[in-house]
Amino acid sequence: MSRRKKNRSSEDSNDIDLTPMLDVVFIMLIFFIVTASFVKEIGLDVNVPEENDEPPPPNADPNILVQITADNQIWMFGDNGLRRIDEASVRSNIAQMRAELPKAAVIIQANHEADAGVYVAVADAARAAKAPSVVLVPVEKN
């Protein structure tokens, strides 16, 4: 009889209780979720005007228009028409045009393939030239 009792008890002892291991795993999971640092994406706060098909009124103030092409070239509309300018001379050109048109807003027309860094450099130069407002108008994809 004693052999039978020993065999039964050895069969019962072969079962492993997984409850404590699951408790530890869940506690570790909660710990890693709570202590994980989540990365916050940084983006540009872009000021895009609403689309309007109406032409501006005849007595509207002219604006300063800057274009950024897909290959990151900067073009500016002025009295002499369209001309290419260097990134370093954007501020001086905008300041010169603002002397003639003090209420003019700077409109940056950027291609969707242009680098964001070029747009930021042009927008910063416009703000350094004390432009009353800087507006981004993206060029639509063809």
mmCIF file of N, CA, C and O in Angstrom, residues 60-113:
data_model
loop_
_atom_site.group_PDB
_atom_site.id
_atom_site.type_symbol
_atom_site.label_atom_id
_atom_site.label_comp_id
_atom_site.label_asym_id
_atom_site.label_seq_id
_atom_site.Cartn_x
_atom_site.Cartn_y
_atom_site.Cartn_z
ATOM 1 N N ALA A 60 -6.123 95.969 -53.081
ATOM 2 C CA ALA A 60 -5.425 95.128 -52.094
ATOM 3 C C ALA A 60 -3.921 95.386 -52.142
ATOM 4 O O ALA A 60 -3.351 95.673 -53.196
ATOM 5 N N ASP A 61 -3.306 95.293 -50.976
ATOM 6 C CA ASP A 61 -1.856 95.458 -50.904
ATOM 7 C C ASP A 61 -1.164 94.284 -51.591
ATOM 8 O O ASP A 61 -1.562 93.136 -51.410
ATOM 9 N N PRO A 62 -0.118 94.554 -52.374
ATOM 10 C CA PRO A 62 0.618 93.443 -52.993
ATOM 11 C C PRO A 62 1.407 92.673 -51.934
ATOM 12 O O PRO A 62 1.750 93.206 -50.884
ATOM 13 N N ASN A 63 1.676 91.434 -52.218
ATOM 14 C CA ASN A 63 2.423 90.576 -51.294
ATOM 15 C C ASN A 63 3.792 90.249 -51.854
ATOM 16 O O ASN A 63 4.043 90.400 -53.043
ATOM 17 N N ILE A 64 4.660 89.783 -50.992
ATOM 18 C CA ILE A 64 5.992 89.348 -51.386
ATOM 19 C C ILE A 64 5.918 87.839 -51.605
ATOM 20 O O ILE A 64 5.582 87.095 -50.687
ATOM 21 N N LEU A 65 6.219 87.391 -52.821
ATOM 22 C CA LEU A 65 6.098 85.979 -53.162
ATOM 23 C C LEU A 65 7.478 85.360 -53.318
ATOM 24 O O LEU A 65 8.313 85.859 -54.072
ATOM 25 N N VAL A 66 7.696 84.256 -52.587
ATOM 26 C CA VAL A 66 8.955 83.501 -52.653
ATOM 27 C C VAL A 66 8.594 82.076 -53.046
ATOM 28 O O VAL A 66 7.695 81.473 -52.453
ATOM 29 N N GLN A 67 9.280 81.534 -54.054
ATOM 30 C CA GLN A 67 9.048 80.166 -54.487
ATOM 31 C C GLN A 67 10.239 79.289 -54.116
ATOM 32 O O GLN A 67 11.391 79.714 -54.250
ATOM 33 N N ILE A 68 9.942 78.066 -53.681
ATOM 34 C CA ILE A 68 10.982 77.068 -53.426
ATOM 35 C C ILE A 68 10.688 75.896 -54.349
ATOM 36 O O ILE A 68 9.619 75.296 -54.277
ATOM 37 N N THR A 69 11.626 75.592 -55.242
ATOM 38 C CA THR A 69 11.414 74.535 -56.231
ATOM 39 C C THR A 69 11.754 73.169 -55.637
ATOM 40 O O THR A 69 12.251 73.068 -54.517
ATOM 41 N N ALA A 70 11.511 72.123 -56.417
ATOM 42 C CA ALA A 70 11.765 70.752 -55.955
ATOM 43 C C ALA A 70 13.249 70.506 -55.688
ATOM 44 O O ALA A 70 13.596 69.696 -54.835
ATOM 45 N N ASP A 71 14.119 71.207 -56.406
ATOM 46 C CA ASP A 71 15.561 71.030 -56.191
ATOM 47 C C ASP A 71 16.122 72.085 -55.234
ATOM 48 O O ASP A 71 17.305 72.400 -55.265
ATOM 49 N N ASN A 72 15.261 72.652 -54.373
ATOM 50 C CA ASN A 72 15.618 73.574 -53.286
ATOM 51 C C ASN A 72 16.199 74.905 -53.757
ATOM 52 O O ASN A 72 16.961 75.536 -53.029
ATOM 53 N N GLN A 73 15.845 75.340 -54.943
ATOM 54 C CA GLN A 73 16.242 76.672 -55.399
ATOM 55 C C GLN A 73 15.194 77.671 -54.922
ATOM 56 O O GLN A 73 14.005 77.368 -54.887
ATOM 57 N N ILE A 74 15.644 78.855 -54.571
ATOM 58 C CA ILE A 74 14.755 79.893 -54.063
ATOM 59 C C ILE A 74 14.608 80.963 -55.137
ATOM 60 O O ILE A 74 15.597 81.524 -55.607
ATOM 61 N N TRP A 75 13.360 81.237 -55.533
ATOM 62 C CA TRP A 75 13.049 82.245 -56.536
ATOM 63 C C TRP A 75 12.155 83.288 -55.889
ATOM 64 O O TRP A 75 11.296 82.976 -55.075
ATOM 65 N N MET A 76 12.362 84.536 -56.276
ATOM 66 C CA MET A 76 11.604 85.630 -55.685
ATOM 67 C C MET A 76 11.054 86.531 -56.771
ATOM 68 O O MET A 76 11.752 86.862 -57.728
ATOM 69 N N PHE A 77 9.788 86.914 -56.630
ATOM 70 C CA PHE A 77 9.167 87.843 -57.567
ATOM 71 C C PHE A 77 9.442 89.264 -57.086
ATOM 72 O O PHE A 77 9.226 89.597 -55.936
ATOM 73 N N GLY A 78 9.922 90.078 -57.982
ATOM 74 C CA GLY A 78 10.203 91.465 -57.660
ATOM 75 C C GLY A 78 9.806 92.378 -58.797
ATOM 76 O O GLY A 78 9.033 91.997 -59.688
ATOM 77 N N ASP A 79 10.327 93.590 -58.791
ATOM 78 C CA ASP A 79 10.029 94.553 -59.852
ATOM 79 C C ASP A 79 10.554 94.071 -61.194
ATOM 80 O O ASP A 79 9.974 94.360 -62.240
ATOM 81 N N ASN A 80 11.650 93.360 -61.176
ATOM 82 C CA ASN A 80 12.279 92.880 -62.416
ATOM 83 C C ASN A 80 11.751 91.511 -62.834
ATOM 84 O O ASN A 80 12.321 90.891 -63.725
ATOM 85 N N GLY A 81 10.714 91.036 -62.207
ATOM 86 C CA GLY A 81 10.180 89.722 -62.531
ATOM 87 C C GLY A 81 10.737 88.654 -61.605
ATOM 88 O O GLY A 81 11.163 88.925 -60.485
ATOM 89 N N LEU A 82 10.774 87.449 -62.085
ATOM 90 C CA LEU A 82 11.228 86.312 -61.302
ATOM 91 C C LEU A 82 12.745 86.199 -61.361
ATOM 92 O O LEU A 82 13.341 86.242 -62.430
ATOM 93 N N ARG A 83 13.391 86.081 -60.176
ATOM 94 C CA ARG A 83 14.845 85.929 -60.150
ATOM 95 C C ARG A 83 15.231 84.971 -59.042
ATOM 96 O O ARG A 83 14.557 84.869 -58.020
ATOM 97 N N ARG A 84 16.333 84.256 -59.298
ATOM 98 C CA ARG A 84 16.828 83.279 -58.334
ATOM 99 C C ARG A 84 17.708 83.998 -57.322
ATOM 100 O O ARG A 84 18.536 84.833 -57.685
ATOM 101 N N ILE A 85 17.519 83.660 -56.030
ATOM 102 C CA ILE A 85 18.336 84.271 -54.984
ATOM 103 C C ILE A 85 18.949 83.178 -54.121
ATOM 104 O O ILE A 85 18.488 82.043 -54.086
ATOM 105 N N ASP A 86 19.992 83.546 -53.418
ATOM 106 C CA ASP A 86 20.695 82.637 -52.528
ATOM 107 C C ASP A 86 19.993 82.624 -51.173
ATOM 108 O O ASP A 86 19.354 83.601 -50.777
ATOM 109 N N GLU A 87 20.145 81.530 -50.441
ATOM 110 C CA GLU A 87 19.506 81.408 -49.124
ATOM 111 C C GLU A 87 19.996 82.479 -48.148
ATOM 112 O O GLU A 87 19.239 82.956 -47.307
ATOM 113 N N ALA A 88 21.242 82.885 -48.289
ATOM 114 C CA ALA A 88 21.806 83.895 -47.393
ATOM 115 C C ALA A 88 21.265 85.293 -47.678
ATOM 116 O O ALA A 88 21.280 86.157 -46.804
ATOM 117 N N SER A 89 20.781 85.543 -48.896
ATOM 118 C CA SER A 89 20.308 86.882 -49.245
ATOM 119 C C SER A 89 18.789 87.024 -49.177
ATOM 120 O O SER A 89 18.257 88.054 -49.568
ATOM 121 N N VAL A 90 18.093 86.011 -48.665
ATOM 122 C CA VAL A 90 16.633 86.079 -48.586
ATOM 123 C C VAL A 90 16.199 87.200 -47.655
ATOM 124 O O VAL A 90 15.322 87.998 -47.982
ATOM 125 N N ARG A 91 16.829 87.296 -46.483
ATOM 126 C CA ARG A 91 16.438 88.311 -45.502
ATOM 127 C C ARG A 91 16.608 89.721 -46.052
ATOM 128 O O ARG A 91 15.723 90.568 -45.926
ATOM 129 N N SER A 92 17.733 89.988 -46.691
ATOM 130 C CA SER A 92 17.968 91.344 -47.207
ATOM 131 C C SER A 92 16.999 91.680 -48.338
ATOM 132 O O SER A 92 16.527 92.820 -48.439
ATOM 133 N N ASN A 93 16.686 90.700 -49.200
ATOM 134 C CA ASN A 93 15.735 90.957 -50.277
ATOM 135 C C ASN A 93 14.331 91.220 -49.738
ATOM 136 O O ASN A 93 13.630 92.115 -50.224
ATOM 137 N N ILE A 94 13.921 90.456 -48.732
ATOM 138 C CA ILE A 94 12.598 90.683 -48.143
ATOM 139 C C ILE A 94 12.562 92.013 -47.417
ATOM 140 O O ILE A 94 11.580 92.758 -47.512
ATOM 141 N N ALA A 95 13.635 92.372 -46.723
ATOM 142 C CA ALA A 95 13.693 93.665 -46.027
ATOM 143 C C ALA A 95 13.621 94.816 -47.023
ATOM 144 O O ALA A 95 12.957 95.837 -46.772
ATOM 145 N N GLN A 96 14.286 94.666 -48.156
ATOM 146 C CA GLN A 96 14.251 95.701 -49.186
ATOM 147 C C GLN A 96 12.836 95.850 -49.764
ATOM 148 O O GLN A 96 12.346 96.963 -49.934
ATOM 149 N N MET A 97 12.173 94.733 -50.027
ATOM 150 C CA MET A 97 10.810 94.807 -50.561
ATOM 151 C C MET A 97 9.825 95.309 -49.506
ATOM 152 O O MET A 97 8.862 95.984 -49.827
ATOM 153 N N ARG A 98 10.087 95.009 -48.230
ATOM 154 C CA ARG A 98 9.216 95.507 -47.163
ATOM 155 C C ARG A 98 9.361 97.003 -46.978
ATOM 156 O O ARG A 98 8.438 97.657 -46.517
ATOM 157 N N ALA A 99 10.502 97.563 -47.330
ATOM 158 C CA ALA A 99 10.666 99.014 -47.266
ATOM 159 C C ALA A 99 9.727 99.688 -48.264
ATOM 160 O O ALA A 99 9.178 100.753 -47.989
ATOM 161 N N GLU A 100 9.522 99.040 -49.416
ATOM 162 C CA GLU A 100 8.611 99.572 -50.423
ATOM 163 C C GLU A 100 7.156 99.247 -50.096
ATOM 164 O O GLU A 100 6.254 100.037 -50.367
ATOM 165 N N LEU A 101 6.911 98.066 -49.519
ATOM 166 C CA LEU A 101 5.560 97.597 -49.207
ATOM 167 C C LEU A 101 5.500 97.189 -47.733
ATOM 168 O O LEU A 101 5.622 96.019 -47.403
ATOM 169 N N PRO A 102 5.298 98.128 -46.820
ATOM 170 C CA PRO A 102 5.398 97.809 -45.390
ATOM 171 C C PRO A 102 4.315 96.854 -44.876
ATOM 172 O O PRO A 102 4.524 96.140 -43.910
ATOM 173 N N LYS A 103 3.152 96.814 -45.514
ATOM 174 C CA LYS A 103 2.072 95.945 -45.042
ATOM 175 C C LYS A 103 2.028 94.608 -45.774
ATOM 176 O O LYS A 103 1.120 93.809 -45.550
ATOM 177 N N ALA A 104 2.986 94.359 -46.637
ATOM 178 C CA ALA A 104 2.966 93.147 -47.461
ATOM 179 C C ALA A 104 3.285 91.911 -46.630
ATOM 180 O O ALA A 104 4.201 91.903 -45.824
ATOM 181 N N ALA A 105 2.501 90.865 -46.851
ATOM 182 C CA ALA A 105 2.763 89.577 -46.224
ATOM 183 C C ALA A 105 3.714 88.789 -47.116
ATOM 184 O O ALA A 105 3.763 88.997 -48.329
ATOM 185 N N VAL A 106 4.481 87.897 -46.508
ATOM 186 C CA VAL A 106 5.391 87.057 -47.268
ATOM 187 C C VAL A 106 4.685 85.726 -47.522
ATOM 188 O O VAL A 106 4.272 85.039 -46.586
ATOM 189 N N ILE A 107 4.535 85.370 -48.796
ATOM 190 C CA ILE A 107 3.909 84.115 -49.188
ATOM 191 C C ILE A 107 5.006 83.212 -49.735
ATOM 192 O O ILE A 107 5.666 83.556 -50.704
ATOM 193 N N ILE A 108 5.173 82.064 -49.091
ATOM 194 C CA ILE A 108 6.193 81.101 -49.511
ATOM 195 C C ILE A 108 5.473 79.962 -50.227
ATOM 196 O O ILE A 108 4.668 79.253 -49.623
ATOM 197 N N GLN A 109 5.766 79.801 -51.497
ATOM 198 C CA GLN A 109 5.161 78.747 -52.303
ATOM 199 C C GLN A 109 6.204 77.642 -52.446
ATOM 200 O O GLN A 109 7.146 77.769 -53.220
ATOM 201 N N ALA A 110 6.029 76.563 -51.676
ATOM 202 C CA ALA A 110 7.034 75.500 -51.618
ATOM 203 C C ALA A 110 6.546 74.255 -52.345
ATOM 204 O O ALA A 110 5.395 73.858 -52.205
ATOM 205 N N ASN A 111 7.439 73.659 -53.103
ATOM 206 C CA ASN A 111 7.151 72.404 -53.773
ATOM 207 C C ASN A 111 7.120 71.287 -52.730
ATOM 208 O O ASN A 111 7.839 71.335 -51.739
ATOM 209 N N HIS A 112 6.300 70.267 -52.955
ATOM 210 C CA HIS A 112 6.174 69.187 -51.975
ATOM 211 C C HIS A 112 7.441 68.341 -51.870
ATOM 212 O O HIS A 112 7.630 67.639 -50.892
ATOM 213 N N GLU A 113 8.330 68.424 -52.839
ATOM 214 C CA GLU A 113 9.576 67.661 -52.796
ATOM 215 C C GLU A 113 10.736 68.468 -52.205
ATOM 216 O O GLU A 113 11.818 67.933 -52.019
#
